Short mmCIF file of C-alpha atoms in Angstrom, two decimals:
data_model
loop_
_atom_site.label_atom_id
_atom_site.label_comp_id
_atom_site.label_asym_id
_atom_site.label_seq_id
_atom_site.Cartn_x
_atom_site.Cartn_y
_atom_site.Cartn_z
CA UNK R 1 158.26 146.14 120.72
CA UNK R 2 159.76 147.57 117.45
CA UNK R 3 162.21 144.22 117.89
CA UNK R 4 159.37 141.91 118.03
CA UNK R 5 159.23 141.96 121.72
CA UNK R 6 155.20 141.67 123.00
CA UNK R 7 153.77 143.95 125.57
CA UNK R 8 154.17 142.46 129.15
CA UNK R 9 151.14 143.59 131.19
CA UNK R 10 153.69 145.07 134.02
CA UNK R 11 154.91 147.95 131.16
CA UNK R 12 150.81 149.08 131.47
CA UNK R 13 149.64 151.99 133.33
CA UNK R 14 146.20 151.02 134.35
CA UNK R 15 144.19 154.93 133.97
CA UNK R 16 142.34 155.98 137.05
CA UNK R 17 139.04 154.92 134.86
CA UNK R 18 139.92 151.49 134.94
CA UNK R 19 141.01 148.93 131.64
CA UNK R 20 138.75 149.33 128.48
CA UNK R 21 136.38 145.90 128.43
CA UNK R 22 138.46 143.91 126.49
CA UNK R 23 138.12 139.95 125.52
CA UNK R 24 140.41 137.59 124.76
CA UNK R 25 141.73 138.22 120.90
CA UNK R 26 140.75 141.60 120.47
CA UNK R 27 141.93 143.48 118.03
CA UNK R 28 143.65 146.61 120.55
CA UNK R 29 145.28 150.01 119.90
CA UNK R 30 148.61 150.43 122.05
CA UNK R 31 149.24 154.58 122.76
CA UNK R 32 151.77 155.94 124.76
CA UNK R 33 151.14 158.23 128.01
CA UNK R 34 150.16 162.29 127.05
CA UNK R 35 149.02 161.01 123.42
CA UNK R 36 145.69 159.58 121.75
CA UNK R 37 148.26 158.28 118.74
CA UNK R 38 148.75 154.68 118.52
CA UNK R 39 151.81 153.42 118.36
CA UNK R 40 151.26 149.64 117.63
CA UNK R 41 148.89 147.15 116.79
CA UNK R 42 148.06 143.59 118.69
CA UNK R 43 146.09 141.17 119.88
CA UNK R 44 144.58 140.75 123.51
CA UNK R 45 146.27 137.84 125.24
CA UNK R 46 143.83 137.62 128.07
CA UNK R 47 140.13 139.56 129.13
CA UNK R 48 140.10 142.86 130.91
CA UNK R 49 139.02 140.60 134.22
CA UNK R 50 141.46 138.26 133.23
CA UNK R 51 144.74 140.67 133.32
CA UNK R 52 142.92 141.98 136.78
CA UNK R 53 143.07 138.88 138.34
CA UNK R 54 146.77 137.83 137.26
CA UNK R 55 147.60 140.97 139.19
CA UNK R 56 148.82 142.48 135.86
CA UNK R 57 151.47 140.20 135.34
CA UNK R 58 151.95 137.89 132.35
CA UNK R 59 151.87 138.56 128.84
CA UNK R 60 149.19 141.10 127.76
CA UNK R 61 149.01 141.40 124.11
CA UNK R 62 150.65 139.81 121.20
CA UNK R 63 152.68 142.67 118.64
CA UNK R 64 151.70 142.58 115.33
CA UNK R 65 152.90 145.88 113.71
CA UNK R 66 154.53 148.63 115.79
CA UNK R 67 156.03 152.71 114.86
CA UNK R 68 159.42 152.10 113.43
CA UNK R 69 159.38 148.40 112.57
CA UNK R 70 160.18 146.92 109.27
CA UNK R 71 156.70 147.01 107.83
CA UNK R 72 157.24 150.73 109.34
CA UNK R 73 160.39 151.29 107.32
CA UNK R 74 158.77 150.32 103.96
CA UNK R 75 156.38 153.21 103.85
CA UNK R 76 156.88 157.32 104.36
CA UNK R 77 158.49 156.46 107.58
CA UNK R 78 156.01 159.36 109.18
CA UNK R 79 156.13 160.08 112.87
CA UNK R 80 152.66 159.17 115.04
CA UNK R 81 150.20 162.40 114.82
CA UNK R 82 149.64 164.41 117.60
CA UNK R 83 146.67 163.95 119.68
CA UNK R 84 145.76 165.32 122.49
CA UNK R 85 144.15 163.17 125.02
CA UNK R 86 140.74 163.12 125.95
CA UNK R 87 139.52 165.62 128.21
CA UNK R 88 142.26 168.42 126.94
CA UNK R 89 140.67 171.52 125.13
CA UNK R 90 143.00 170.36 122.00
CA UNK R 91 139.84 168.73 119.38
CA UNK R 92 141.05 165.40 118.68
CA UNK R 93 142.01 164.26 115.99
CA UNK R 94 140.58 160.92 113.86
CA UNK R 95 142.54 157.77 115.43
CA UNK R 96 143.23 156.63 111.74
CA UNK R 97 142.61 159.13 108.75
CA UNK R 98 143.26 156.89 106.25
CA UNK R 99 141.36 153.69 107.50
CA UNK R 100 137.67 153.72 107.55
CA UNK R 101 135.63 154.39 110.75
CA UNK R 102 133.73 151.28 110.24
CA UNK R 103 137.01 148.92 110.82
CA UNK R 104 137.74 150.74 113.82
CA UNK R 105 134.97 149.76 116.00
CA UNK R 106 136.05 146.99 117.28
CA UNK R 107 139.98 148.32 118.41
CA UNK R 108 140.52 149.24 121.79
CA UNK R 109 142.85 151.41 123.11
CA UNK R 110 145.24 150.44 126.39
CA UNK R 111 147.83 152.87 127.41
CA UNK R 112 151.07 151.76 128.23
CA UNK R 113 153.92 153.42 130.21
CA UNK R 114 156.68 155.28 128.43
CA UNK R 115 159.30 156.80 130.54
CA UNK R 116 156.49 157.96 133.80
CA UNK R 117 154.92 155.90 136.02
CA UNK R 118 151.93 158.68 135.99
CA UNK R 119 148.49 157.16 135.12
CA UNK R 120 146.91 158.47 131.83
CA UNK R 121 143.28 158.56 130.28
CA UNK R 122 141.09 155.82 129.33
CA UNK R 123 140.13 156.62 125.90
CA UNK R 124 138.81 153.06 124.59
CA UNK R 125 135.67 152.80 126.29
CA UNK R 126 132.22 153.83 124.77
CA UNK R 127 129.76 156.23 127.12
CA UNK R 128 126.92 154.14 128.32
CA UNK R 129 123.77 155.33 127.57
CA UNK R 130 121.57 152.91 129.46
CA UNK R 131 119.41 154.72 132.23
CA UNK R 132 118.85 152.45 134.91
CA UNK R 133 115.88 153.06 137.68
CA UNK R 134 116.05 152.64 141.69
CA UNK R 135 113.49 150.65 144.15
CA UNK R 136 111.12 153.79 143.53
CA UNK R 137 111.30 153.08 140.35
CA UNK R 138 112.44 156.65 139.21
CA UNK R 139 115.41 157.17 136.66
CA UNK R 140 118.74 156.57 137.84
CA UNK R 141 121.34 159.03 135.71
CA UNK R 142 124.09 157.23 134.71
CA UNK R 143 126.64 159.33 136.62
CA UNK R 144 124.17 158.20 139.66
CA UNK R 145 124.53 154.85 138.83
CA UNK R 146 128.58 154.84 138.33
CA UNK R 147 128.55 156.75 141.99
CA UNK R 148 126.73 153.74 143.82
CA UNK R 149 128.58 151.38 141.54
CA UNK R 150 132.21 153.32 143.04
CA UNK R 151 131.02 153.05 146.39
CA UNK R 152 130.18 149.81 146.37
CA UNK R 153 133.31 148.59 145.65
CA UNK R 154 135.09 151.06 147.15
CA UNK R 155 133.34 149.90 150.71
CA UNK R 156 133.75 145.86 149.44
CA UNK R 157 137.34 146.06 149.04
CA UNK R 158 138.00 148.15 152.47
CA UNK R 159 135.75 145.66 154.31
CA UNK R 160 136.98 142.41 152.53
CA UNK R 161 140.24 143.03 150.78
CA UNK R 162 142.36 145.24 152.61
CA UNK R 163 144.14 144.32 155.36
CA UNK R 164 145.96 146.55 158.14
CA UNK R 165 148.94 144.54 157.26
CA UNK R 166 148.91 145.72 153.37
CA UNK R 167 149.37 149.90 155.05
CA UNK R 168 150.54 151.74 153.46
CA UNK R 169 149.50 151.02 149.86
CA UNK R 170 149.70 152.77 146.72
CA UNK R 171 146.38 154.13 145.55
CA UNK R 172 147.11 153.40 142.17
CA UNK R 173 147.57 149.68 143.79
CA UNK R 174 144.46 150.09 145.76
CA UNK R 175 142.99 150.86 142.39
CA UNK R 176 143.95 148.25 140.16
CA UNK R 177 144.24 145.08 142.70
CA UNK R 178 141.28 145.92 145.22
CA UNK R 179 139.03 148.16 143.89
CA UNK R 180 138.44 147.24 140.56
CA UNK R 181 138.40 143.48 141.09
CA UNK R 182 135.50 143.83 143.67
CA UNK R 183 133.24 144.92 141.18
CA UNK R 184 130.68 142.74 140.14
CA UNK R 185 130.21 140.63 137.31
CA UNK R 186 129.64 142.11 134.10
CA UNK R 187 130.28 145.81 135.20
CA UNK R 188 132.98 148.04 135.50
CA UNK R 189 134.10 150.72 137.41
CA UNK R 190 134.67 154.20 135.44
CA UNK R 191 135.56 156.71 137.69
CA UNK R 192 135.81 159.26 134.92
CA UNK R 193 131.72 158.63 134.20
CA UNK R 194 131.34 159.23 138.00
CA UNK R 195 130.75 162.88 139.41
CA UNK R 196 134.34 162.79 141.59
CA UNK R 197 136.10 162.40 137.88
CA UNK R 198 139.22 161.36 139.23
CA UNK R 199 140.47 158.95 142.34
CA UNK R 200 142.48 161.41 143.96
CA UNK R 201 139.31 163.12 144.48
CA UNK R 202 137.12 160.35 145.38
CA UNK R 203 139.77 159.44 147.89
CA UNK R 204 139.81 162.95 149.52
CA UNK R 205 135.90 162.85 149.76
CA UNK R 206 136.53 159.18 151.51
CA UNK R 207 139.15 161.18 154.08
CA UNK R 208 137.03 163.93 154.88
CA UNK R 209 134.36 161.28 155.65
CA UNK R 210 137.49 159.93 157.96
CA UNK R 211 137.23 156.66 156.85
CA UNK R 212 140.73 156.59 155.82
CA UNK R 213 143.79 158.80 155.70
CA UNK R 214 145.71 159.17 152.46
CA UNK R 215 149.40 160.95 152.35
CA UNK R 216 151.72 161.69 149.54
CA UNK R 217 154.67 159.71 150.94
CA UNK R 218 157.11 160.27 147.98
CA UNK R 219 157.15 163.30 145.76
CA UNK R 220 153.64 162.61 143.65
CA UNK R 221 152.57 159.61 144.64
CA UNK R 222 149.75 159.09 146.98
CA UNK R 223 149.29 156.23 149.06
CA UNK R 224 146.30 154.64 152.12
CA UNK R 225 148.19 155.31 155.35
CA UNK R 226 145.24 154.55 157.33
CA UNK R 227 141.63 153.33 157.67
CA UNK R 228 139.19 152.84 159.96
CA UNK R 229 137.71 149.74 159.96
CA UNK R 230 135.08 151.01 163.34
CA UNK R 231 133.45 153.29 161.04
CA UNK R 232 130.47 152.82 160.53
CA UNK R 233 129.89 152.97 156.84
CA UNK R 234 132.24 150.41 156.50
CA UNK R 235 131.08 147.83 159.32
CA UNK R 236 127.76 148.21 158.15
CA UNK R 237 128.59 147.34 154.62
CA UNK R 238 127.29 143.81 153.53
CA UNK R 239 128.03 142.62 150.09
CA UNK R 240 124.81 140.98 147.81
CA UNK R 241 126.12 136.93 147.73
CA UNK R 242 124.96 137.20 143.66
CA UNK R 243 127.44 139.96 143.56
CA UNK R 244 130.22 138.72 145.78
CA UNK R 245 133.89 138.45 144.03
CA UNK R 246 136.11 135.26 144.87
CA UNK R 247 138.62 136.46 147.73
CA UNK R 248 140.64 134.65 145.34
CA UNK R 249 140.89 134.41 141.68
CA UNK R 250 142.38 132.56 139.45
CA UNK R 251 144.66 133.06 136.33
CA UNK R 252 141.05 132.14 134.13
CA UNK R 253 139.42 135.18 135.57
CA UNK R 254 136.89 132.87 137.12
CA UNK R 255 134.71 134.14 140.18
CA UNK R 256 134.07 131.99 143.27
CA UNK R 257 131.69 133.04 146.87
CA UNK R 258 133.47 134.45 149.61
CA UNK R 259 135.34 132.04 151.38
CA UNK R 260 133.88 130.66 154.31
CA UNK R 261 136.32 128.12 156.96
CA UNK R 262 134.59 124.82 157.20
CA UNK R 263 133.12 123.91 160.65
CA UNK R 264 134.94 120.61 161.71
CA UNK R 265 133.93 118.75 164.76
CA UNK R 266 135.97 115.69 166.12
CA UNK R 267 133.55 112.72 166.19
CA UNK R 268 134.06 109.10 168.03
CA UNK R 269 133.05 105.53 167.07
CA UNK R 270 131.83 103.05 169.40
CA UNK R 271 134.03 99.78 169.34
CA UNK R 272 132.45 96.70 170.25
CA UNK R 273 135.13 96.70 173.22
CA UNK R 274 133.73 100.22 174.12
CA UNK R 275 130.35 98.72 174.09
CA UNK R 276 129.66 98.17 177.52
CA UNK R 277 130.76 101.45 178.63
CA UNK R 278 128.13 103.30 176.60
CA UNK R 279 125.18 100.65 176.27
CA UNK R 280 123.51 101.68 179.14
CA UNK R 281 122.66 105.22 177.93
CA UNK R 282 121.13 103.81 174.33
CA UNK R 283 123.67 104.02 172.54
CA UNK R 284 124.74 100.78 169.52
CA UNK R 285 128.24 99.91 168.16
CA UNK R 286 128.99 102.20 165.43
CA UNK R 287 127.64 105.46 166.82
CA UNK R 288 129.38 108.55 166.30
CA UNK R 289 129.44 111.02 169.72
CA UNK R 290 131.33 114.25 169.82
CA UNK R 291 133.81 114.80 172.69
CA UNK R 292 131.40 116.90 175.35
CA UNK R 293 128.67 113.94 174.35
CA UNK R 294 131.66 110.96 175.76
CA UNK R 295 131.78 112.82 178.58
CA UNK R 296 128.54 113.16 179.27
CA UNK R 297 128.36 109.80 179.14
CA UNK R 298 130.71 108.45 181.08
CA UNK R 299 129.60 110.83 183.99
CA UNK R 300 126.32 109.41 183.25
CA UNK R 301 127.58 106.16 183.82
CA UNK R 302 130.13 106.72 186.83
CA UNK R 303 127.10 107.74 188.73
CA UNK R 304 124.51 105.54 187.87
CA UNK R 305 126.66 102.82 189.29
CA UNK R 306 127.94 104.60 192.09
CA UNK R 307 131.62 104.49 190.94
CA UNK R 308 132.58 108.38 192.60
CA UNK R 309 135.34 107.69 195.36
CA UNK R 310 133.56 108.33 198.80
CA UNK R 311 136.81 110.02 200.10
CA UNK R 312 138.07 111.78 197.29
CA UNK R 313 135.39 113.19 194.48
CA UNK R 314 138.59 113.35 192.17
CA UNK R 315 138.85 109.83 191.41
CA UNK R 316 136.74 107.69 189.97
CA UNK R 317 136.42 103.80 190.96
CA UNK R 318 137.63 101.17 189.05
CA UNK R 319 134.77 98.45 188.07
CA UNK R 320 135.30 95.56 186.04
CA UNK R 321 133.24 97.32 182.95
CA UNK R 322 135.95 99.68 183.40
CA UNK R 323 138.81 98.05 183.58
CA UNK R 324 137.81 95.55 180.39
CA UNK R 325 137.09 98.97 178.72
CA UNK R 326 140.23 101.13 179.73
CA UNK R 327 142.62 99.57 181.42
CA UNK R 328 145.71 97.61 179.57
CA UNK R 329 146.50 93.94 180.64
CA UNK R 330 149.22 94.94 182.29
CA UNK R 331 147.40 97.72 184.52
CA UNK R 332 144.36 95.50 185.84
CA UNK R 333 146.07 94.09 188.77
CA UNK R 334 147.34 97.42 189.79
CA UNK R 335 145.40 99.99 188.97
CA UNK R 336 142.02 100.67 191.05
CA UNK R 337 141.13 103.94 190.76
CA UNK R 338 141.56 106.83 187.66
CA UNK R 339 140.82 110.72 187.69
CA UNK R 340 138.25 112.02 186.16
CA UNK R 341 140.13 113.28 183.20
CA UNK R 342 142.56 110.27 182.62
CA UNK R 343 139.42 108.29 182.53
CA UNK R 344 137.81 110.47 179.73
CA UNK R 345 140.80 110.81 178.36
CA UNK R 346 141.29 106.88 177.68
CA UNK R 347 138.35 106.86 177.59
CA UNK R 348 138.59 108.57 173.57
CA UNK R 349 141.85 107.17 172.61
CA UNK R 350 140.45 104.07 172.56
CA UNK R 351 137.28 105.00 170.38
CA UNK R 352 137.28 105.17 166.38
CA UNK R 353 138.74 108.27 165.64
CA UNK R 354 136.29 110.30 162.85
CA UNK R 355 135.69 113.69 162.11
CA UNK R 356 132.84 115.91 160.61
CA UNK R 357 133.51 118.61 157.96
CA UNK R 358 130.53 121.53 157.34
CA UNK R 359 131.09 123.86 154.29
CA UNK R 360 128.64 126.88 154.12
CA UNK R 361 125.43 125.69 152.80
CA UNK R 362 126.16 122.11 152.18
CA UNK R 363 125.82 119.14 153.41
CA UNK R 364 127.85 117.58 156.23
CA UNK R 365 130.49 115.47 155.28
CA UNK R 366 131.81 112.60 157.96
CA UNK R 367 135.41 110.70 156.67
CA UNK R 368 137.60 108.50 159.26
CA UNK R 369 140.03 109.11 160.65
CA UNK R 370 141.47 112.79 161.91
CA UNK R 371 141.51 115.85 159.36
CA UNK R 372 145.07 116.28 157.88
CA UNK R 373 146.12 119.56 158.93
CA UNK R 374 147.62 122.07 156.04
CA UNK R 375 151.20 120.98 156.16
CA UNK R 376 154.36 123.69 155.48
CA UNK R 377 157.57 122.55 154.54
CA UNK R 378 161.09 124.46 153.19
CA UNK R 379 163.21 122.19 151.61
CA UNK R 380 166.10 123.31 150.22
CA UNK R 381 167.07 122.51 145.91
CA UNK R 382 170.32 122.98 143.69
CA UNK R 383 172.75 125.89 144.62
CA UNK R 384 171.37 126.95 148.21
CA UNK R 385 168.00 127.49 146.71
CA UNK R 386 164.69 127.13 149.31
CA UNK R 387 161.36 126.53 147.60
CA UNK R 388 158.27 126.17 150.14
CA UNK R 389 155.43 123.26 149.82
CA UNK R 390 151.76 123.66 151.29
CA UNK R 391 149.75 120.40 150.86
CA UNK R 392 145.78 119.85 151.74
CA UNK R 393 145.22 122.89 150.78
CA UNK R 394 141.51 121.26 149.24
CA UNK R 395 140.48 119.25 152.75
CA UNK R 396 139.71 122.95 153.79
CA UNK R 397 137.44 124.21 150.27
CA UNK R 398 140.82 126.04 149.24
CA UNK R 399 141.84 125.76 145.37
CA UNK R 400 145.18 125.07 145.16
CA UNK R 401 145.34 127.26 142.19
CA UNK R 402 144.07 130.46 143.47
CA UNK R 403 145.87 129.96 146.32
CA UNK R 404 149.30 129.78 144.52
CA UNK R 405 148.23 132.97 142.55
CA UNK R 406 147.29 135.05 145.72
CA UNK R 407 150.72 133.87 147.38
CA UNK R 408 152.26 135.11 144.15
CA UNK R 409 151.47 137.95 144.19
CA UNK R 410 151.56 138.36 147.80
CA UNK R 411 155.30 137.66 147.51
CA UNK R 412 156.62 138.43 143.89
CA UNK R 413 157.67 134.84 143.54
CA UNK R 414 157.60 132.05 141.20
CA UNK R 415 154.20 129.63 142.42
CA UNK R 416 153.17 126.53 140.68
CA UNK R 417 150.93 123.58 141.31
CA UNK R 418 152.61 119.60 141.21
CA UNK R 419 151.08 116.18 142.04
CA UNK R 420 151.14 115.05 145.95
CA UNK R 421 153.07 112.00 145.59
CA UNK R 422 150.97 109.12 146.93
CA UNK R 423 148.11 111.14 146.89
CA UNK R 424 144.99 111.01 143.98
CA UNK R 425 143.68 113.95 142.90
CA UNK R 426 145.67 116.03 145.11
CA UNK R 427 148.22 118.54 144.60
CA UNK R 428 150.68 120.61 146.45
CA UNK R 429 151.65 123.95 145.54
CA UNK R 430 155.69 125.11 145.58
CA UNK R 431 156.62 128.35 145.54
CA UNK R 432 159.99 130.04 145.21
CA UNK R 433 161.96 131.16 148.76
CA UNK R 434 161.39 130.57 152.57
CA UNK R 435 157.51 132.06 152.87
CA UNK R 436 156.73 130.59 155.89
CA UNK R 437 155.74 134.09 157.37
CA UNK R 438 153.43 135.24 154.15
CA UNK R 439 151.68 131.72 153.83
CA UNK R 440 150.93 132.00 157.70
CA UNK R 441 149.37 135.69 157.58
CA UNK R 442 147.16 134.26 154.37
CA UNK R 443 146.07 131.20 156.06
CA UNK R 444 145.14 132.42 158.97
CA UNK R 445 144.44 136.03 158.77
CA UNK R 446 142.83 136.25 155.63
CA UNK R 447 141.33 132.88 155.02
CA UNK R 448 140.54 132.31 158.73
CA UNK R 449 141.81 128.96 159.17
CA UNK R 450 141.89 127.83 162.86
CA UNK R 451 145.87 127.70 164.07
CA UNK R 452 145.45 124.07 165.22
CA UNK R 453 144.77 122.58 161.77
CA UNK R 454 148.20 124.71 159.90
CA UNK R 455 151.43 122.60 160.59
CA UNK R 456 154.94 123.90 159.90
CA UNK R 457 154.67 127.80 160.84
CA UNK R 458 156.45 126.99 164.09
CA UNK R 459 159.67 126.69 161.90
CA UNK R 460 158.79 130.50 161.60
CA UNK R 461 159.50 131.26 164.86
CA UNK R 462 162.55 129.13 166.04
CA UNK R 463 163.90 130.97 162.55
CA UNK R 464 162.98 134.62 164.05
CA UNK R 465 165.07 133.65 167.31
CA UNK R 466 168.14 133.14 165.56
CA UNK R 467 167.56 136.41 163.70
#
């Protein structure tokens, strides 16, 4: 930074307190781990929610002045004072003893990674005095209140976030990409306001609870070997809709509902050549009938006019309604009887193909035509390099954009959004590498989309069998 380099939100250790509330173009306070004493001055490139959300990648602040720079090297050339962090017995001393308090109270202070990986002390956010009050209406300490707001999030990320696949994970990861982003909107998690103080104990109230299992894998680092999802504090967990996170969020920091699949059902026209077939039972050219309500129909109709074979049940006789309906020019003069499923089955082929698509509390919507399925292709670019495409992503209520920053972060790899050739208002999103394997475990284990509708993950496979 003392060359003019910004900070990169990767180089920040996120404290066990969470990131001090922070907005766009704040004026912030960089310190270094073990040390209250800032070391350089800059502006916020994104929110607090918004560095969440990017997964802590990205640029983070923009360098103004820094310890040892050239505006440094005009003055005393002084070291930073020595501070001791907050919490230590050492009283601290002022931030800046020759500035006046009154321009410091808007800085904020982020700590940022030295030469440890360890997580430090948030020091930049004010003690909140509000008291709030229960359904009893009695007063709710504020240590109270940062306890329910912990375990709230704590059980919404174990219950909606996590997955088994994820084990083990960091709990400093746990922290920063599960927990804190499950809080809701306009609040923040401080564990050091709560009365556990620090994760590691929260966590080892959580295990002796046995709703998960944390082990220190590597030499002072703790990670979530296991949880159990059957427990009952978890599985009887329900998160408020008002105060629901996105599953996915985007780079903007935005906040969506809980994904929900859409309900499609397969619908079929009536043809005016289909007509006769289906006018006895009420129904007009143009009606839309799902696949159990065809059937139903043409059983309807098979026995009305007495068309069951009197030797075999199987088959089905043909009649000249029939055979105008069903049968090609060709087949008329040869064909006299069908089974019961070829006849349903031509039965549909020949019908307007349509289909019906429900999203959670709105209104259907019917479009002709079958649903494009989510499509997956690798191609393969300059110097051997594979780059993976997903299209109609938003046919199933997914934004392309959130998706590419989940898979992004899912994979460590480069994800952006282009235009669908051929396509209005659509877009495809490309990302870096052969990910046939990630995209498949988000699309259908964490967004829930049925198999049938996701095209191209049988590549995945054939690829495995070679391996």
């Amino acid at each position: 930074m003392a060359g003019g380099a910004d900070l990169m939100l990767p180089g920040v250790v996120v404290p066990s307190t969470g990131l001090p509330e922070v907005q766009r173009g704040s004026l912030c306070a960089v310190i270094l781990v073990g040390s209250r004493a800032p070391v350089a001055i800059g502006v916020a490139n994104m929110s607090t929610r918004e560095m969440l959300a990017s997964g802590m990648k990205g640029k983070g602040f923009n360098i103004l002045h820094t310890y040892k720079d050239q505006l440094w090297a005009i003055g005393d050339r002084s070291g930073p004072p020595v501070i001791a962090p907050v919490g230590t017995e050492a009283a601290p001393e002022p931030l800046f003893p020759h500035v006046p308090e009154t321009q410091l109270e808007h800085l904020c202070l982020v700590e940022v990674a030295a030469d440890t990986p360890q997580v430090g002390e948030d020091i930049g956010v004010e003690e909140d005095r509000e008291e709030t009050q229960d359904s009893e209406g009695c007063p709710e300490s504020p240590q109270e209140a940062m306890d329910n707001l912990l375990n709230k999030c704590f059980f919404h990320a174990l219950r909606y976030k996590v997955k088994k696949s994820d084990l083990p994970l960091l709990t400093s990861t746990f922290l920063r990409n599960h927990l804190f982003s499950s809080c809701p909107e306009g609040q923040q998690v401080d564990i050091k306001k709560s009365s556990y103080k620090k994760l590691s104990r929260f966590l080892q109230v959580m295990q002796q609870r046995k709703i998960l299992q944390v082990k220190e894998l590597s030499k002072g680092v703790e990670s979530i070997v296991e949880v159990d999802w059957k427990h009952p504090d978890i599985r009887s967990f329900v998160a408020p809709v008002s105060e629901s996170p996105a599953l996915a969020e985007d780079m903007g920091g935005g906040v969506e509902p809980l994904y929900q699949p859409p309900e499609i059902i397969s619908l079929y026209g009536i043809s005016a050549k289909m007509l006769p077939l289906f006018q006895e039972s009420g129904h007009k050219k143009g009606d839309l009938l799902t696949p159990s309500d065809v059937r139903n129909v043409v059983i309807s109709y098979v026995k009305t006019n007495e068309l069951v074979h009197p030797e075999n049940k199987n088959f089905v006789t043909v009649n000249p309604v029939i055979c105008d309906c069903l049968l090609d020019k060709s087949e008329q003069n040869d064909i006299t009887h069908l089974k019961w499923d070829d006849l349903v089955t031509r039965c549909l082929e020949r019908m307007q193909h349509s289909h019906q698509v429900t999203f959670l509390g709105c209104a259907p919507v019917i479009r002709k035509g079958n649903i494009e399925p989510i499509e997956i292709s690798v191609a393969q670019r300059a110097s051997n390099k594979k780059v993976t495409m997903i299209r109609n992503l938003e046919l199933y209520g997914l934004d392309p954009s959130s998706f590419a920053s989940q898979l992004q972060q899912r994979v460590q790899a480069s994800a952006n959004c282009t235009p669908l050739p051929g396509a209005k208002d659509r877009v495809q999103v490309q990302i870096q590498g052969n990910q046939l394997s990630q995209i498949g475990k988000l699309l259908l284990e964490h967004f829930k989309i049925p198999r049938k509708y996701v095209h191209g993950l049988e590549l995945t496979a054939k690829s495995g069998k070679k391996k």
